[in-house]
Coordinates of C-alpha atoms and ligand atoms in Angstrom, one line a residue:
Chain A
M1030 CA 142.0 115.9 53.5
I1031 CA 144.6 113.8 55.2
A1032 CA 143.2 114.5 58.1
D1033 CA 139.6 113.3 57.2
R1034 CA 141.6 110.1 56.2
L1035 CA 143.2 109.7 59.7
Q1036 CA 139.6 110.3 61.4
A1037 CA 138.1 107.8 59.0
L1038 CA 141.0 105.1 60.2
G1039 CA 141.0 106.3 63.6
S1040 CA 137.1 105.5 63.8
L1041 CA 137.5 102.1 62.1
V1042 CA 140.4 101.1 64.7
I1043 CA 138.0 102.3 67.4
D1044 CA 135.0 100.6 66.3
S1045 CA 137.0 97.4 65.6
L1046 CA 138.5 97.4 69.3
R1047 CA 134.8 98.1 70.7
R1048 CA 133.6 95.4 68.7
F1049 CA 136.5 92.9 69.8
G1050 CA 135.8 94.2 73.3
Q1051 CA 132.1 93.2 72.8
A1052 CA 133.1 89.7 71.5
T1053 CA 135.4 89.1 74.6
L1054 CA 133.1 89.9 77.6
F1055 CA 130.4 88.0 75.5
L1056 CA 132.8 85.1 75.2
M1057 CA 133.6 85.4 79.2
R1058 CA 129.8 84.8 79.6
A1059 CA 129.4 82.2 77.5
L1060 CA 132.4 80.5 79.0
G1061 CA 130.7 81.0 82.4
G1062 CA 128.1 78.7 81.2
F1063 CA 130.1 75.6 80.5
T1064 CA 129.5 74.5 84.1
D1065 CA 126.2 74.0 83.1
M1066 CA 126.6 71.3 80.9
L1067 CA 127.6 69.1 83.7
R1068 CA 124.1 68.9 84.7
K1069 CA 122.6 69.1 81.5
P1070 CA 124.6 67.5 79.2
H1071 CA 121.9 66.8 76.1
L1072 CA 122.4 70.5 75.6
L1073 CA 126.0 69.6 74.3
V1074 CA 125.3 66.2 73.2
D1075 CA 123.0 68.0 70.6
Q1076 CA 125.2 70.6 69.4
L1077 CA 128.0 68.4 69.3
Y1078 CA 125.9 66.2 66.7
S1079 CA 125.0 69.1 64.3
V1080 CA 127.8 71.0 64.8
G1081 CA 130.6 67.9 64.8
V1082 CA 128.9 64.7 63.1
L1083 CA 127.3 66.7 60.4
S1084 CA 130.3 68.3 59.4
L1085 CA 132.1 64.8 59.1
A1086 CA 131.1 63.9 55.7
I1087 CA 132.6 67.0 53.9
I1088 CA 135.9 66.9 56.3
L1089 CA 136.4 63.1 55.3
M1090 CA 135.7 63.7 51.5
S1091 CA 138.0 66.4 51.3
G1092 CA 140.7 64.6 53.3
L1093 CA 140.5 61.6 51.0
S1094 CA 140.6 63.6 47.9
V1095 CA 143.6 66.3 49.5
G1096 CA 145.7 63.1 50.8
M1097 CA 145.4 61.7 47.1
V1098 CA 146.2 65.1 45.3
L1099 CA 149.4 65.2 47.8
G1100 CA 150.5 61.9 47.2
L1101 CA 150.5 62.3 43.4
Q1102 CA 152.1 65.5 43.4
M1103 CA 154.6 64.5 46.1
Y1104 CA 155.5 61.3 44.0
N1105 CA 156.2 63.1 40.8
T1106 CA 158.4 65.4 42.2
L1107 CA 160.1 62.9 44.5
V1108 CA 160.5 60.1 41.9
D1109 CA 162.9 62.5 40.0
F1110 CA 165.6 62.0 42.6
G1111 CA 164.7 58.6 43.6
T1112 CA 163.7 59.6 46.9
E1113 CA 160.2 58.4 46.6
D1114 CA 160.6 56.3 50.0
S1115 CA 160.4 59.7 51.9
L1116 CA 156.6 60.3 50.7
G1117 CA 155.3 58.7 53.5
P1118 CA 156.7 61.1 56.1
A1119 CA 156.6 64.2 53.2
V1120 CA 152.8 63.7 53.1
A1121 CA 152.1 63.1 57.1
L1122 CA 154.3 66.0 57.9
S1123 CA 152.8 68.5 55.9
L1124 CA 149.4 67.0 57.0
V1125 CA 149.7 66.6 60.6
R1126 CA 151.4 70.1 61.0
E1127 CA 149.5 72.3 58.4
L1128 CA 146.9 71.4 56.0
G1129 CA 144.8 69.0 58.4
P1130 CA 144.4 71.8 60.8
V1131 CA 143.9 74.9 58.4
L1132 CA 141.7 73.1 55.9
T1133 CA 139.7 71.5 58.4
A1134 CA 139.0 74.7 60.0
L1135 CA 138.4 76.5 56.7
L1136 CA 135.6 73.6 55.8
F1137 CA 134.7 73.9 59.4
A1138 CA 133.9 77.8 59.2
G1139 CA 132.0 76.9 55.8
R1140 CA 129.9 74.4 57.0
A1141 CA 129.2 74.7 60.6
G1142 CA 130.3 78.2 61.4
S1143 CA 128.1 79.5 58.8
A1144 CA 125.1 77.1 60.2
L1145 CA 125.7 78.5 63.7
T1146 CA 125.8 82.2 62.6
A1147 CA 122.7 81.9 60.6
E1148 CA 121.0 79.6 63.5
I1149 CA 121.7 82.2 66.3
G1150 CA 121.1 85.3 63.7
L1151 CA 117.7 83.8 63.2
M1152 CA 116.7 83.2 66.6
K1153 CA 117.6 86.8 67.3
A1154 CA 115.5 87.9 64.6
T1155 CA 112.5 85.8 65.2
E1156 CA 112.7 86.6 69.0
Q1157 CA 113.5 83.7 70.4
L1158 CA 116.7 85.0 72.3
A1159 CA 114.3 87.9 73.6
V1160 CA 111.6 85.4 74.8
L1161 CA 114.7 83.4 76.6
E1162 CA 115.7 86.4 78.6
M1163 CA 112.3 87.6 79.5
M1164 CA 111.8 83.9 80.9
A1165 CA 114.8 84.5 82.8
V1166 CA 117.1 81.8 81.2
D1167 CA 120.3 83.5 80.0
P1168 CA 120.7 82.8 76.4
L1169 CA 124.3 82.8 76.4
R1170 CA 124.3 80.2 78.9
R1171 CA 121.6 78.3 77.1
V1172 CA 122.1 78.9 73.4
I1173 CA 125.3 80.2 72.8
A1174 CA 128.0 78.0 75.5
P1175 CA 126.8 74.8 74.3
R1176 CA 127.4 75.2 70.8
L1177 CA 130.9 77.2 71.8
L1178 CA 132.0 74.3 73.5
A1179 CA 130.7 71.9 70.6
G1180 CA 133.1 73.6 68.1
I1181 CA 135.7 73.6 70.7
L1182 CA 135.9 70.0 71.0
S1183 CA 135.0 69.2 67.6
M1184 CA 137.4 70.8 65.5
P1185 CA 140.6 68.7 66.7
L1186 CA 138.7 65.5 66.3
L1187 CA 137.5 66.5 62.7
A1188 CA 141.4 67.8 62.4
A1189 CA 142.6 64.2 63.5
M1190 CA 140.1 62.5 61.0
F1191 CA 141.1 64.7 58.3
S1192 CA 144.7 63.8 58.6
A1193 CA 144.0 60.2 59.3
I1194 CA 141.9 59.6 55.9
A1195 CA 144.3 61.9 54.0
I1196 CA 147.3 59.4 54.9
L1197 CA 145.1 56.9 53.7
G1198 CA 144.1 58.4 50.2
S1199 CA 148.1 59.3 49.9
Y1200 CA 149.0 55.7 50.2
L1201 CA 146.3 54.3 48.2
V1202 CA 147.6 56.6 45.5
A1203 CA 151.4 56.4 46.2
V1204 CA 151.7 52.6 46.9
Q1205 CA 148.6 50.9 45.7
M1206 CA 148.7 52.7 42.5
L1207 CA 152.4 54.3 41.6
G1208 CA 154.3 51.4 43.3
V1209 CA 156.1 52.9 46.4
D1210 CA 157.3 50.4 48.8
E1211 CA 154.7 50.1 51.3
G1212 CA 157.1 49.1 54.1
A1213 CA 159.2 52.1 53.3
F1214 CA 156.0 54.6 53.2
W1215 CA 154.9 53.4 56.5
S1216 CA 158.1 52.9 58.4
Q1217 CA 159.7 56.0 57.2
M1218 CA 156.7 58.1 58.6
Q1219 CA 156.8 56.6 61.9
A1220 CA 160.3 57.2 62.0
K1221 CA 160.0 61.1 61.1
V1222 CA 156.9 62.2 62.2
D1223 CA 157.4 63.3 66.2
L1224 CA 154.6 62.9 68.7
Y1225 CA 155.7 66.2 70.3
E1226 CA 156.7 68.2 67.7
D1227 CA 154.4 67.5 65.1
V1228 CA 151.2 65.7 66.6
Y1229 CA 150.5 68.0 69.6
N1230 CA 151.7 71.0 67.7
G1231 CA 149.2 70.1 65.1
I1232 CA 146.4 69.2 67.9
I1233 CA 147.4 72.5 69.4
K1234 CA 146.7 74.6 66.3
S1235 CA 143.3 72.7 65.8
V1236 CA 142.2 73.7 69.5
V1237 CA 143.0 77.3 68.7
F1238 CA 141.3 77.3 65.6
G1239 CA 138.1 75.6 67.3
I1240 CA 138.1 78.3 69.8
V1241 CA 138.4 81.1 67.3
V1242 CA 136.3 80.1 64.3
T1243 CA 133.3 78.9 66.9
W1244 CA 134.0 82.3 68.8
I1245 CA 133.3 84.5 65.5
A1246 CA 130.3 82.3 64.4
V1247 CA 128.3 82.8 67.8
F1248 CA 129.2 86.1 68.3
E1249 CA 128.2 87.4 64.4
G1250 CA 124.8 85.3 65.0
Y1251 CA 124.4 86.9 68.3
D1252 CA 125.4 90.5 67.0
A1253 CA 123.5 90.2 63.6
T1254 CA 121.1 93.1 62.9
P1255 CA 117.8 91.1 63.0
T1256 CA 116.6 91.4 59.6
T1257 CA 116.9 89.4 56.6
E1258 CA 120.0 91.2 55.3
G1259 CA 121.3 91.7 58.8
V1260 CA 121.7 87.6 59.1
S1261 CA 122.7 87.1 55.6
R1262 CA 125.4 89.7 56.0
A1263 CA 126.6 87.9 59.4
T1264 CA 127.0 84.5 57.7
T1265 CA 129.1 86.0 55.2
R1266 CA 131.1 88.0 57.9
T1267 CA 131.7 84.5 59.5
V1268 CA 133.3 82.8 56.9
V1269 CA 135.1 85.4 55.5
Y1270 CA 136.5 86.3 59.2
S1271 CA 137.2 82.9 60.0
A1272 CA 139.2 82.2 56.8
F1273 CA 141.4 85.6 57.7
A1274 CA 142.2 84.5 61.4
V1275 CA 142.9 81.1 61.0
L1276 CA 145.4 81.6 58.3
L1277 CA 147.0 84.5 60.1
L1278 CA 146.8 82.5 63.3
D1279 CA 148.6 79.5 61.4
F1280 CA 151.5 81.9 60.3
M1281 CA 151.7 82.6 63.8
L1282 CA 151.7 79.8 65.6
T1283 CA 153.9 77.8 62.8
A1284 CA 156.6 80.9 63.2
L1285 CA 156.3 80.0 67.3
M1286 CA 156.4 76.2 67.2
F1287 CA 158.8 75.3 64.1
G1288 CA 160.4 78.6 63.8
D1289 CA 163.4 78.2 66.1
Chain B
M927 CA 118.0 114.5 88.9
W928 CA 116.7 112.1 91.2
H929 CA 114.7 113.5 94.2
E930 CA 116.3 112.7 97.8
D931 CA 113.3 110.4 98.8
E932 CA 113.5 108.6 95.5
R933 CA 117.0 106.9 96.5
N934 CA 115.4 103.9 97.9
P935 CA 112.6 102.6 95.1
N936 CA 111.4 100.3 97.6
V937 CA 110.1 102.8 100.1
T938 CA 108.6 105.4 98.0
T939 CA 106.6 103.1 95.8
A940 CA 105.4 100.9 98.5
S941 CA 103.7 104.1 100.2
N942 CA 102.7 106.0 97.3
N943 CA 101.6 103.6 94.4
S944 CA 100.6 100.5 95.6
D945 CA 97.9 100.0 93.4
S946 CA 99.9 100.0 90.6
L947 CA 101.9 96.9 89.4
V948 CA 104.0 98.8 86.9
S949 CA 104.8 102.8 87.0
L950 CA 106.9 104.5 84.4
R951 CA 107.8 107.7 85.5
N952 CA 109.4 110.4 83.2
V953 CA 111.2 107.8 81.3
H954 CA 113.3 108.9 78.1
F955 CA 115.0 106.7 75.7
S956 CA 116.4 106.9 72.5
I957 CA 118.0 104.5 70.2
A958 CA 121.2 105.7 68.2
S959 CA 120.5 109.1 69.4
R960 CA 117.0 109.3 67.9
R961 CA 114.5 110.0 70.7
I962 CA 112.0 107.0 71.1
I963 CA 110.4 107.7 74.4
D964 CA 110.4 111.2 75.4
G965 CA 109.2 111.6 79.1
M966 CA 106.1 109.2 79.6
D967 CA 104.4 108.7 82.8
I968 CA 102.6 105.3 82.8
E969 CA 100.6 103.8 85.6
I970 CA 99.5 100.2 85.2
P971 CA 97.1 99.3 88.2
R972 CA 97.2 95.9 89.4
G973 CA 94.9 93.4 88.2
G974 CA 93.5 95.5 85.4
V975 CA 93.7 94.9 81.7
T976 CA 95.5 98.4 80.7
T977 CA 96.2 99.1 76.8
I978 CA 98.6 101.2 75.1
M979 CA 97.7 102.1 71.9
G980 CA 99.6 104.1 69.1
P981 CA 100.6 104.3 65.9
S982 CA 103.1 102.0 64.7
G983 CA 106.6 102.6 65.3
T984 CA 105.5 105.1 68.1
G985 CA 107.7 103.2 70.5
K986 CA 105.1 100.5 71.9
T987 CA 107.0 97.6 71.9
T988 CA 110.0 99.6 73.0
L989 CA 108.2 100.3 76.4
L990 CA 107.6 96.4 77.1
R991 CA 111.3 95.9 76.5
L992 CA 111.6 99.1 78.9
I993 CA 109.4 97.3 81.4
G994 CA 111.3 93.8 81.0
R995 CA 114.4 95.4 81.0
Q996 CA 115.6 94.3 77.9
W997 CA 116.7 97.8 77.6
V998 CA 117.6 100.4 80.0
P999 CA 116.1 104.1 79.7
D1000 CA 118.6 107.1 79.6
S1001 CA 116.6 108.8 82.3
G1002 CA 113.8 108.1 84.3
Q1003 CA 112.5 105.2 86.4
V1004 CA 110.6 102.0 85.7
I1005 CA 109.0 100.6 88.8
V1006 CA 107.6 96.8 88.8
D1007 CA 105.9 95.5 91.8
G1008 CA 107.5 98.2 93.8
V1009 CA 111.2 97.5 92.7
D1010 CA 113.1 100.0 90.4
I1011 CA 114.4 97.5 87.9
N1012 CA 116.8 99.4 86.6
R1013 CA 118.9 99.4 89.9
I1014 CA 118.7 95.5 90.9
G1015 CA 121.3 93.0 90.0
R1016 CA 121.0 90.3 87.7
D1017 CA 119.7 87.4 90.3
E1018 CA 117.0 89.8 91.3
L1019 CA 116.0 90.6 88.2
Y1020 CA 115.6 87.2 86.9
A1021 CA 113.8 86.6 89.8
L1022 CA 111.5 89.2 88.8
R1023 CA 111.2 88.2 85.3
K1024 CA 109.8 84.8 86.6
R1025 CA 107.2 86.7 87.6
M1026 CA 106.7 88.4 84.2
G1027 CA 104.9 86.8 81.6
M1028 CA 105.4 88.0 77.7
M1029 CA 103.7 87.5 74.9
F1030 CA 105.9 88.4 71.7
Q1031 CA 104.4 90.0 68.5
T1032 CA 105.2 86.7 66.5
G1033 CA 104.8 84.2 69.2
A1034 CA 108.6 83.4 68.9
L1035 CA 107.9 79.8 69.7
F1036 CA 110.9 77.9 69.7
T1037 CA 110.8 76.5 66.4
H1038 CA 112.5 73.4 67.2
M1039 CA 110.5 72.0 70.1
S1040 CA 107.0 70.7 69.9
V1041 CA 103.9 72.7 71.5
F1042 CA 104.3 70.5 74.4
D1043 CA 108.1 71.0 74.9
N1044 CA 107.6 75.0 74.4
V1045 CA 105.2 75.3 77.3
A1046 CA 107.0 72.9 79.4
F1047 CA 110.3 75.2 78.7
P1048 CA 110.0 77.6 81.6
L1049 CA 108.9 74.7 84.1
R1050 CA 111.8 72.5 83.1
E1051 CA 114.2 75.6 83.4
H1052 CA 113.2 76.8 86.8
T1053 CA 111.5 74.0 88.7
H1054 CA 112.6 70.8 89.9
L1055 CA 109.0 69.3 89.3
P1056 CA 109.3 65.8 88.2
E1057 CA 107.9 65.1 84.3
R1058 CA 104.7 63.6 85.6
L1059 CA 103.8 67.3 87.3
I1060 CA 105.0 69.1 84.5
R1061 CA 103.1 67.2 82.0
H1062 CA 99.9 68.3 84.2
Q1063 CA 100.9 71.7 84.2
V1064 CA 101.5 71.9 80.5
L1065 CA 98.1 70.2 79.8
M1066 CA 96.3 72.8 82.1
K1067 CA 97.9 75.6 80.3
L1068 CA 97.1 74.4 77.1
Q1069 CA 93.7 73.4 78.1
A1070 CA 93.3 77.1 79.1
V1071 CA 93.9 78.2 75.7
G1072 CA 91.8 75.8 73.9
L1073 CA 95.1 74.0 72.6
R1074 CA 95.4 70.5 74.3
G1075 CA 94.7 68.7 71.2
A1076 CA 97.6 70.7 69.5
R1077 CA 100.3 69.2 72.0
D1078 CA 102.1 67.4 69.5
L1079 CA 102.2 69.9 66.9
M1080 CA 105.6 71.6 65.9
P1081 CA 105.1 75.6 65.7
S1082 CA 105.6 75.2 61.7
E1083 CA 101.9 73.3 62.0
L1084 CA 100.4 76.1 63.3
S1085 CA 98.0 78.8 62.2
G1086 CA 99.6 82.4 63.6
G1087 CA 96.3 82.6 65.7
M1088 CA 97.2 78.9 67.0
A1089 CA 100.9 79.9 67.6
R1090 CA 100.1 83.1 69.8
R1091 CA 97.9 81.1 72.0
V1092 CA 100.7 78.5 72.2
A1093 CA 102.7 81.7 73.1
L1094 CA 100.3 82.7 75.7
A1095 CA 100.1 79.1 77.5
R1096 CA 104.0 79.4 77.9
A1097 CA 103.7 82.9 79.2
I1098 CA 101.3 81.9 82.2
A1099 CA 103.6 78.6 82.4
L1100 CA 105.1 79.8 85.7
D1101 CA 101.9 81.4 87.1
P1102 CA 103.3 85.2 86.5
M1103 CA 102.0 88.2 88.3
M1104 CA 101.3 89.8 85.1
V1105 CA 101.4 89.3 81.0
M1106 CA 102.6 91.8 78.3
Y1107 CA 101.0 91.2 75.3
D1108 CA 102.8 92.9 72.0
E1109 CA 100.2 93.7 69.2
P1110 CA 98.0 90.2 70.1
F1111 CA 95.5 90.9 67.2
T1112 CA 97.4 92.1 64.5
G1113 CA 97.2 90.1 61.1
Q1114 CA 94.5 87.7 62.6
D1115 CA 91.2 86.9 61.0
P1116 CA 88.3 88.5 62.9
I1117 CA 87.3 84.9 64.9
T1118 CA 90.9 84.5 66.0
V1119 CA 91.0 88.1 67.3
G1120 CA 87.9 87.5 69.2
V1121 CA 89.4 84.0 70.8
I1122 CA 92.4 86.1 71.7
M1123 CA 90.6 88.5 73.2
Q1124 CA 88.1 86.4 75.1
L1125 CA 91.4 84.4 76.3
I1126 CA 93.1 87.7 77.6
R1127 CA 90.3 89.2 79.5
M1128 CA 89.4 85.3 80.9
L1129 CA 92.8 84.6 81.8
N1130 CA 93.5 88.0 83.4
D1131 CA 90.1 87.6 85.7
S1132 CA 90.4 83.8 86.8
L1133 CA 94.3 84.2 87.4
G1134 CA 94.8 87.4 88.9
L1135 CA 96.7 88.8 86.8
T1136 CA 97.7 92.2 85.7
S1137 CA 97.6 92.7 81.8
I1138 CA 99.6 95.3 79.6
I1139 CA 98.4 94.9 76.0
V1140 CA 100.2 97.0 73.4
S1141 CA 98.2 97.4 70.2
H1142 CA 97.1 99.5 67.4
D1143 CA 93.7 97.4 67.1
V1144 CA 91.4 100.2 68.8
A1145 CA 88.1 98.8 68.7
E1146 CA 88.9 95.2 69.8
V1147 CA 91.0 96.3 72.7
S1148 CA 88.9 99.1 74.0
A1149 CA 86.2 96.3 74.6
I1150 CA 88.5 94.7 77.2
S1151 CA 90.4 97.1 78.6
D1152 CA 89.9 98.8 81.8
K1153 CA 92.2 101.5 81.0
L1154 CA 93.7 102.7 78.0
Y1155 CA 96.7 105.1 77.2
L1156 CA 97.3 107.2 73.7
V1157 CA 100.7 107.4 72.9
A1158 CA 102.4 109.1 69.8
G1159 CA 105.7 111.1 69.2
G1160 CA 107.3 109.5 72.1
K1161 CA 104.7 110.8 74.8
V1162 CA 101.2 110.3 76.2
I1163 CA 98.7 111.8 74.7
D1164 CA 95.5 110.9 76.9
A1165 CA 94.9 108.4 79.3
G1166 CA 91.7 106.8 81.1
T1167 CA 88.9 104.5 80.8
P1168 CA 87.4 103.3 77.4
A1169 CA 84.6 105.8 77.8
H1170 CA 86.4 108.5 78.6
M1171 CA 88.6 108.0 75.7
Q1172 CA 85.7 107.9 73.4
H1173 CA 84.6 111.3 74.3
S1174 CA 87.9 113.1 74.5
D1175 CA 88.0 116.6 73.4
S1176 CA 91.8 115.8 72.0
E1177 CA 91.8 115.5 68.1
W1178 CA 94.7 113.1 68.5
V1179 CA 92.3 110.9 70.5
Q1180 CA 89.5 111.3 67.8
Q1181 CA 91.8 110.7 65.3
F1182 CA 92.7 107.3 66.7
M1183 CA 89.9 106.1 68.3
N1184 CA 87.4 106.6 65.0
A1185 CA 90.3 105.6 62.6
R1186 CA 90.5 108.5 60.6
P1187 CA 93.2 109.0 57.8
D1188 CA 94.4 112.5 58.4
G1189 CA 94.3 114.6 61.1
P1190 CA 97.1 115.4 63.7
V1191 CA 99.1 112.3 62.7
P1192 CA 99.3 113.4 59.3
F1193 CA 98.7 110.8 55.9
H1194 CA 101.5 111.9 54.4
Y1195 CA 105.2 111.5 55.1
P1196 CA 106.9 114.9 55.3
A1197 CA 107.4 116.0 52.0
R1198 CA 108.3 119.3 49.9
D1199 CA 105.3 120.7 47.5
Y1200 CA 103.3 118.0 45.6
A1201 CA 103.1 120.1 42.2
E1202 CA 106.8 121.1 42.5
D1203 CA 107.7 117.6 42.9
L1204 CA 106.0 116.8 39.8
L1205 CA 107.1 119.7 37.7
E1206 CA 110.7 119.0 38.3
V1207 CA 112.2 118.2 35.1
A1208 CA 113.9 114.9 35.5
T1209 CA 117.9 115.1 35.9
Ligands
ADP148 N1 116.8 97.3 67.3 C1 116.5 98.4 67.0 N2 117.3 99.4 66.2 C2 117.2 100.9 65.6 N3 115.7 101.0 65.7 C3 114.6 100.9 66.4 C4 115.2 99.4 67.1 N4 113.9 98.6 67.6 C5 113.0 99.8 67.1 N5 113.8 101.0 66.6 C6 112.9 102.2 66.2 O1 112.3 102.4 67.3 C7 110.9 103.1 67.1 C8 110.3 102.3 67.7 O2 109.8 100.9 67.5 P1 108.8 100.0 68.2 O3 108.8 100.5 69.7 O4 108.9 98.4 67.8 O5 107.5 100.6 68.0 P2 106.1 100.0 67.7 O6 106.3 98.7 68.4 O7 104.9 101.0 68.5 O8 105.7 99.6 66.3 C9 111.0 102.4 65.4 O9 110.9 103.8 65.0 C10 111.9 101.4 65.2 O10 112.1 102.0 63.6
MG149 MG1 106.1 96.2 68.0

C-alpha cells in the first residue's frame, strides 16, 4: 500500500517534471519569435492593447479601493500612537514592495491570463493553430510570442499604475478626509521610500510575475485539450497556477531582497 | 527495418514512383498506445483527385495530418514529391508545406479577420508582394470560388458552405501543388455539396493540382474521383477506380459503397447479449 502511494507520488513528480520540461521548450521557441516583432510591430501593438490596455480599468479601480482601505486602516492603528504622520511611507512601502506587484499579478491572471488561455485554447480547438502550421507559419512565433511579450511588458506598467493610484486613494482618505498633515504625508514618503531598495525591487518582482503569469497562460492555452471542457479546465488552471506561483515567488523574492 | 536502398528517399522515390505525388509506405501510427493506422500503403497519383473513404473515427484526418507532418508515424515512410518528410529539417518542411494546401474540416478561418484578410494571410506571410498585387491575387482566388462579393464579411457571417469555400480560396492562395480536403461535404445542404464538388474538380484540372479528399460521403465523392481508397480498422480494404469499387467482391466495400447499415462494419458497438442485459436486475 505504501508502495502504491510511493508509485503514485513518483508518477506525479515525473509527470510534473515532463510538463515543466515541455513548457520550458515551448518558452524557448516562443522567445525565438521576439525578433519577428521588430519587423511586424503591429502584432505586438494589437496584443498590448488587448492584454494591457483592456486590463487597465480593473487595475485602476482595484488600486483606488485598496489604497483607500489602506489609508483608513493604517490611520486607525497609527493614530493611537500619535504617529499618523508616518502614514504616507507606511502605505507607499507596502504598496511598492508587496501589494502593487502581487495584487496586480493576481488581477492580471484573472483578467488577461484567463482570456489568453481561452483564446489560444479555442484557436487550437477550431484548428486555427493547425492551419497556421500547414501554412508554414510557426504558431509559436506568430501567435504565442506577441502575447508573451505583451504580457511581460504590461505587468510592470500596470503594477506601477496600481501603486500610484492606490497612493492617491490613501491620500484622499487620510489627508482629505481624516486630516493627516499633507506636508508630512508626502515628505515622509519621499524620505523613507528608497528608489533602489524599494521601487526597483518592486519593479523586478512585477517583471518576474509578468513572465511567469503570461507563460502559464499561453502554455495552458497551447497545451489545452482541444474540446469545450478542455479549454475551460485550462482556463481554470491558469488562474489557480498563476495565483500559487505569484504567492510563492513573492515570498522567495521578498526573502532574497529584504531578508538580510 | 529500413532497406539499404531506402536510406536516401530522394533517390528511391524518383526512380520508383515518379507518378505518385504522395506515397505512404507501411505506415503505423498510434495515439496513446491505441493503434489508429495499422500498416497502410497509399499512392496518390499526380494530377488526379484521390479520395480516401472510411467510417468516422478510422483515422482519415489522422492520415492527412501524417501527410503534412503535423504528426509523425511510429514507423513507415511518408513521401511527398519525392522527399521523405519525416527526415527533413524544419526549413525544408516549411518550404514543402507552402506547396501543400489544406482545407480543414471546419474551415478553420481566422475568426478575427475578414474573408479578404484570411485569403491574403498566406500571401502576406510568405511573399513580399506589394498590397496592390496581393489584392489582385486575393480577388482572383475569391472569384474562383465565387465569393469575390463576400470579401468584407467576417467568418461569423458566413454559412458553413461559404466558410469552406473561403478556406479553399485560402488553401490555394500560394498556388500549391496539392490540396487536401478534410470532409469537405459533411453537414452541407445538397446544393452546397454540388458546388463544392464542382469546385474541387474544376480547380484540380484548371490549376493542375493534385487533390486528396477524405470523406465518408460515398455518392458525392465517387463522382469526381479518379481513384478511391477504402480504409477501415487502420488498414486499406480496397483501392481502385470508382467503377472497380462499385463492383468489388469485398463485403466491406459493398457495405460502404451501398450504405448498408450492417455488415462487416457492425451496427452495434460491442456489447454482451441483449436479452441478458435486459433481464439483469438493477442493482
Ligand atoms: N488528439 C487526439 N487525442 C486522442 N485521440 C485522438 C486524437 N485525434 C484523434 N484521435 C482518435 O483517433 C481516431 C481517428 O481519428 P480521426 O483521424 O479524426 O478519424 P476520422 O477523421 O476518420 O473520423 C479516433 O478514434 C479519435 O478518437
Ligand atoms: Mg476526421
